[in-house]
Amino acid sequence: MPGLFPIFLKLTARPCLVVGAGIIAEGKIASLVEAEANVTVVATRANPRVQQLAADGLIRLHLRPYQPEDMDGIFLAVAGTDVPEVNRAVFGDAQQHNTLINAVDDPPYCDYYFPSIVRRGDLQIAISTAGESPALAQQLRKDLNEQLPLDLGPWLMELGRLRREVLQMEPLGEPRKLLLHQLATREVCGAEACPSRQLARAHARQHYPDRNRSTE
């Protein structure tokens, strides 16, 4: 199995194609919609969930067989029908267009895989087995989901706000790096009197007094 390069990819407004709109494809369609991609779905029939996404204007749905020209201008594609021959034809067209393609449950015909995801707000943990055992990835996702605190999302949001404050107060360098690592282990809240916020401001005054004379 070739090595995989793990990334989190921005798909906002990117043209994406899903061939298929049944049980196999509907979860992939929903994931692309959540990523704010520009999603086109081509299928001979569609599940109610996919039909609702189209009715809500979140995707374009074409109820017809796939055609090679559907791949024109597509950035990322999913072949998600229950007919392997169709999925592999979609894969071949994607390869010709230099389009990233995933043929669901057919690892040799994939440029990328959909990982199992654990989410807490902006925190995402992606788990991949390179297509070897999606069931194991799902079990690991379940285990992590049970272990991670439910309030990680709001905490991360406040930590991000404090980090942006630190970036304004301190230039790039080792002191700032060490401070950010220290803050990532502390309780953080949105209050001005938050001890972590006070710590960050005191740190800025200590290391960069000329830059932070008015910081309270």
mmCIF file of C-alpha atoms in Angstrom, residues 34-192:
data_model
loop_
_atom_site.group_PDB
_atom_site.id
_atom_site.type_symbol
_atom_site.label_atom_id
_atom_site.label_comp_id
_atom_site.label_asym_id
_atom_site.label_seq_id
_atom_site.Cartn_x
_atom_site.Cartn_y
_atom_site.Cartn_z
ATOM 1 C CA GLU A 34 -20.635 20.125 5.760
ATOM 2 C CA ALA A 35 -17.265 21.146 4.300
ATOM 3 C CA GLU A 36 -19.122 23.806 2.243
ATOM 4 C CA ALA A 37 -18.077 22.248 -1.063
ATOM 5 C CA ASN A 38 -19.916 22.989 -4.306
ATOM 6 C CA VAL A 39 -21.501 19.543 -4.672
ATOM 7 C CA THR A 40 -23.006 17.952 -7.768
ATOM 8 C CA VAL A 41 -24.608 14.521 -7.473
ATOM 9 C CA VAL A 42 -25.326 12.282 -10.449
ATOM 10 C CA ALA A 43 -27.416 9.158 -9.840
ATOM 11 C CA THR A 44 -30.236 7.162 -11.403
ATOM 12 C CA ARG A 45 -32.101 7.311 -8.072
ATOM 13 C CA ALA A 46 -31.624 9.129 -4.780
ATOM 14 C CA ASN A 47 -32.333 8.412 -1.122
ATOM 15 C CA PRO A 48 -34.755 10.744 0.673
ATOM 16 C CA ARG A 49 -31.901 12.387 2.596
ATOM 17 C CA VAL A 50 -30.115 13.274 -0.650
ATOM 18 C CA GLN A 51 -33.351 14.490 -2.213
ATOM 19 C CA GLN A 52 -33.856 16.793 0.779
ATOM 20 C CA LEU A 53 -30.357 18.242 0.413
ATOM 21 C CA ALA A 54 -31.229 19.045 -3.203
ATOM 22 C CA ALA A 55 -34.597 20.539 -2.222
ATOM 23 C CA ASP A 56 -32.802 22.739 0.322
ATOM 24 C CA GLY A 57 -30.442 23.997 -2.384
ATOM 25 C CA LEU A 58 -27.354 22.492 -0.747
ATOM 26 C CA ILE A 59 -26.464 20.269 -3.716
ATOM 27 C CA ARG A 60 -27.270 19.933 -7.418
ATOM 28 C CA LEU A 61 -28.893 16.576 -8.153
ATOM 29 C CA HIS A 62 -29.085 15.073 -11.665
ATOM 30 C CA LEU A 63 -31.226 11.931 -11.823
ATOM 31 C CA ARG A 64 -29.629 10.180 -14.793
ATOM 32 C CA PRO A 65 -26.701 7.863 -15.565
ATOM 33 C CA TYR A 66 -23.179 9.188 -15.136
ATOM 34 C CA GLN A 67 -21.526 10.672 -18.228
ATOM 35 C CA PRO A 68 -17.756 11.230 -18.714
ATOM 36 C CA GLU A 69 -18.275 14.965 -19.246
ATOM 37 C CA ASP A 70 -19.620 15.181 -15.669
ATOM 38 C CA MET A 71 -15.981 15.121 -14.575
ATOM 39 C CA ASP A 72 -15.098 18.347 -16.419
ATOM 40 C CA GLY A 73 -13.838 21.003 -14.007
ATOM 41 C CA ILE A 74 -14.208 18.780 -10.921
ATOM 42 C CA PHE A 75 -11.658 19.159 -8.118
ATOM 43 C CA LEU A 76 -12.597 16.095 -6.043
ATOM 44 C CA ALA A 77 -14.878 13.160 -6.822
ATOM 45 C CA VAL A 78 -16.539 10.209 -5.143
ATOM 46 C CA ALA A 79 -17.693 7.077 -6.919
ATOM 47 C CA GLY A 80 -20.362 5.723 -4.605
ATOM 48 C CA THR A 81 -22.676 3.472 -6.600
ATOM 49 C CA ASP A 82 -23.342 -0.195 -5.889
ATOM 50 C CA VAL A 83 -22.023 -1.133 -9.346
ATOM 51 C CA PRO A 84 -18.227 -1.686 -9.327
ATOM 52 C CA GLU A 85 -17.965 -1.238 -13.102
ATOM 53 C CA VAL A 86 -19.525 2.223 -12.887
ATOM 54 C CA ASN A 87 -17.273 3.217 -9.993
ATOM 55 C CA ARG A 88 -14.173 2.128 -11.891
ATOM 56 C CA ALA A 89 -15.270 4.006 -15.008
ATOM 57 C CA VAL A 90 -15.646 7.130 -12.836
ATOM 58 C CA PHE A 91 -12.179 6.453 -11.420
ATOM 59 C CA GLY A 92 -10.706 6.214 -14.919
ATOM 60 C CA ASP A 93 -12.274 9.513 -15.999
ATOM 61 C CA ALA A 94 -11.046 11.195 -12.805
ATOM 62 C CA GLN A 95 -7.514 9.983 -13.470
ATOM 63 C CA GLN A 96 -7.606 11.495 -16.948
ATOM 64 C CA HIS A 97 -8.746 14.832 -15.479
ATOM 65 C CA ASN A 98 -6.196 14.786 -12.618
ATOM 66 C CA THR A 99 -9.164 14.819 -10.244
ATOM 67 C CA LEU A 100 -8.835 13.321 -6.764
ATOM 68 C CA ILE A 101 -11.148 10.308 -6.589
ATOM 69 C CA ASN A 102 -12.473 7.906 -3.958
ATOM 70 C CA ALA A 103 -14.250 4.753 -5.060
ATOM 71 C CA VAL A 104 -16.084 3.792 -1.878
ATOM 72 C CA ASP A 105 -15.032 0.453 -0.369
ATOM 73 C CA ASP A 106 -12.610 -0.214 -3.252
ATOM 74 C CA PRO A 107 -9.152 0.840 -1.939
ATOM 75 C CA PRO A 108 -7.131 0.207 -5.131
ATOM 76 C CA TYR A 109 -9.364 2.747 -6.876
ATOM 77 C CA CYS A 110 -8.874 5.563 -4.384
ATOM 78 C CA ASP A 111 -6.587 8.591 -4.336
ATOM 79 C CA TYR A 112 -7.801 9.401 -0.816
ATOM 80 C CA TYR A 113 -9.909 7.868 1.952
ATOM 81 C CA PHE A 114 -12.669 9.213 4.166
ATOM 82 C CA PRO A 115 -11.397 8.865 7.749
ATOM 83 C CA SER A 116 -13.449 8.240 10.849
ATOM 84 C CA ILE A 117 -13.768 11.579 12.632
ATOM 85 C CA VAL A 118 -14.021 12.580 16.281
ATOM 86 C CA ARG A 119 -15.294 16.170 16.617
ATOM 87 C CA ARG A 120 -15.398 18.645 19.449
ATOM 88 C CA GLY A 121 -16.159 22.016 17.872
ATOM 89 C CA ASP A 122 -13.154 22.980 15.738
ATOM 90 C CA LEU A 123 -11.172 20.043 17.086
ATOM 91 C CA GLN A 124 -11.105 17.137 14.647
ATOM 92 C CA ILE A 125 -9.271 13.870 15.073
ATOM 93 C CA ALA A 126 -9.129 11.819 11.872
ATOM 94 C CA ILE A 127 -8.482 8.073 11.948
ATOM 95 C CA SER A 128 -7.500 6.098 8.854
ATOM 96 C CA THR A 129 -6.503 2.488 8.308
ATOM 97 C CA ALA A 130 -5.707 3.154 4.614
ATOM 98 C CA GLY A 131 -8.804 1.209 3.710
ATOM 99 C CA GLU A 132 -7.612 -1.960 5.423
ATOM 100 C CA SER A 133 -10.297 -2.002 8.129
ATOM 101 C CA PRO A 134 -12.917 0.768 8.255
ATOM 102 C CA ALA A 135 -14.535 -1.181 11.104
ATOM 103 C CA LEU A 136 -11.393 -0.754 13.227
ATOM 104 C CA ALA A 137 -11.304 2.969 12.445
ATOM 105 C CA GLN A 138 -14.929 3.261 13.552
ATOM 106 C CA GLN A 139 -14.208 1.392 16.787
ATOM 107 C CA LEU A 140 -11.253 3.650 17.562
ATOM 108 C CA ARG A 141 -13.446 6.673 16.843
ATOM 109 C CA LYS A 142 -16.016 5.363 19.301
ATOM 110 C CA ASP A 143 -13.360 4.789 21.974
ATOM 111 C CA LEU A 144 -11.900 8.286 21.564
ATOM 112 C CA ASN A 145 -15.334 9.861 21.515
ATOM 113 C CA GLU A 146 -16.124 8.302 24.890
ATOM 114 C CA GLN A 147 -12.838 9.480 26.416
ATOM 115 C CA LEU A 148 -12.671 13.099 25.258
ATOM 116 C CA PRO A 149 -14.455 15.727 27.395
ATOM 117 C CA LEU A 150 -17.620 17.160 25.864
ATOM 118 C CA ASP A 151 -16.512 20.741 26.563
ATOM 119 C CA LEU A 152 -13.346 20.566 24.455
ATOM 120 C CA GLY A 153 -14.999 22.550 21.657
ATOM 121 C CA PRO A 154 -15.824 25.671 23.699
ATOM 122 C CA TRP A 155 -12.447 25.453 25.475
ATOM 123 C CA LEU A 156 -10.646 25.325 22.113
ATOM 124 C CA MET A 157 -12.604 28.357 20.914
ATOM 125 C CA GLU A 158 -11.469 30.404 23.902
ATOM 126 C CA LEU A 159 -7.919 29.096 23.559
ATOM 127 C CA GLY A 160 -7.920 30.235 19.933
ATOM 128 C CA ARG A 161 -9.031 33.724 20.950
ATOM 129 C CA LEU A 162 -6.305 33.928 23.562
ATOM 130 C CA ARG A 163 -3.729 32.664 21.070
ATOM 131 C CA ARG A 164 -4.634 35.488 18.694
ATOM 132 C CA GLU A 165 -4.131 37.968 21.529
ATOM 133 C CA VAL A 166 -0.705 36.504 22.208
ATOM 134 C CA LEU A 167 0.247 36.771 18.520
ATOM 135 C CA GLN A 168 -0.545 40.485 18.649
ATOM 136 C CA MET A 169 1.393 41.046 21.861
ATOM 137 C CA GLU A 170 4.511 38.999 21.148
ATOM 138 C CA PRO A 171 6.665 38.496 18.027
ATOM 139 C CA LEU A 172 7.664 35.109 16.738
ATOM 140 C CA GLY A 173 10.262 33.515 18.970
ATOM 141 C CA GLU A 174 10.966 30.914 21.620
ATOM 142 C CA PRO A 175 9.275 32.812 24.496
ATOM 143 C CA ARG A 176 6.008 33.001 22.554
ATOM 144 C CA LYS A 177 6.232 29.353 21.554
ATOM 145 C CA LEU A 178 6.744 28.242 25.162
ATOM 146 C CA LEU A 179 3.873 30.438 26.350
ATOM 147 C CA LEU A 180 1.451 28.999 23.785
ATOM 148 C CA HIS A 181 2.365 25.475 24.821
ATOM 149 C CA GLN A 182 1.810 26.423 28.467
ATOM 150 C CA LEU A 183 -1.602 27.953 27.729
ATOM 151 C CA ALA A 184 -2.671 24.804 25.879
ATOM 152 C CA THR A 185 -2.529 22.926 29.212
ATOM 153 C CA ARG A 186 -4.575 25.453 31.231
ATOM 154 C CA GLU A 187 -8.190 26.375 31.818
ATOM 155 C CA VAL A 188 -9.215 29.244 29.543
ATOM 156 C CA CYS A 189 -12.344 31.395 29.602
ATOM 157 C CA GLY A 190 -13.578 34.534 27.907
ATOM 158 C CA ALA A 191 -13.422 36.773 30.983
ATOM 159 C CA GLU A 192 -10.931 39.615 31.209
#
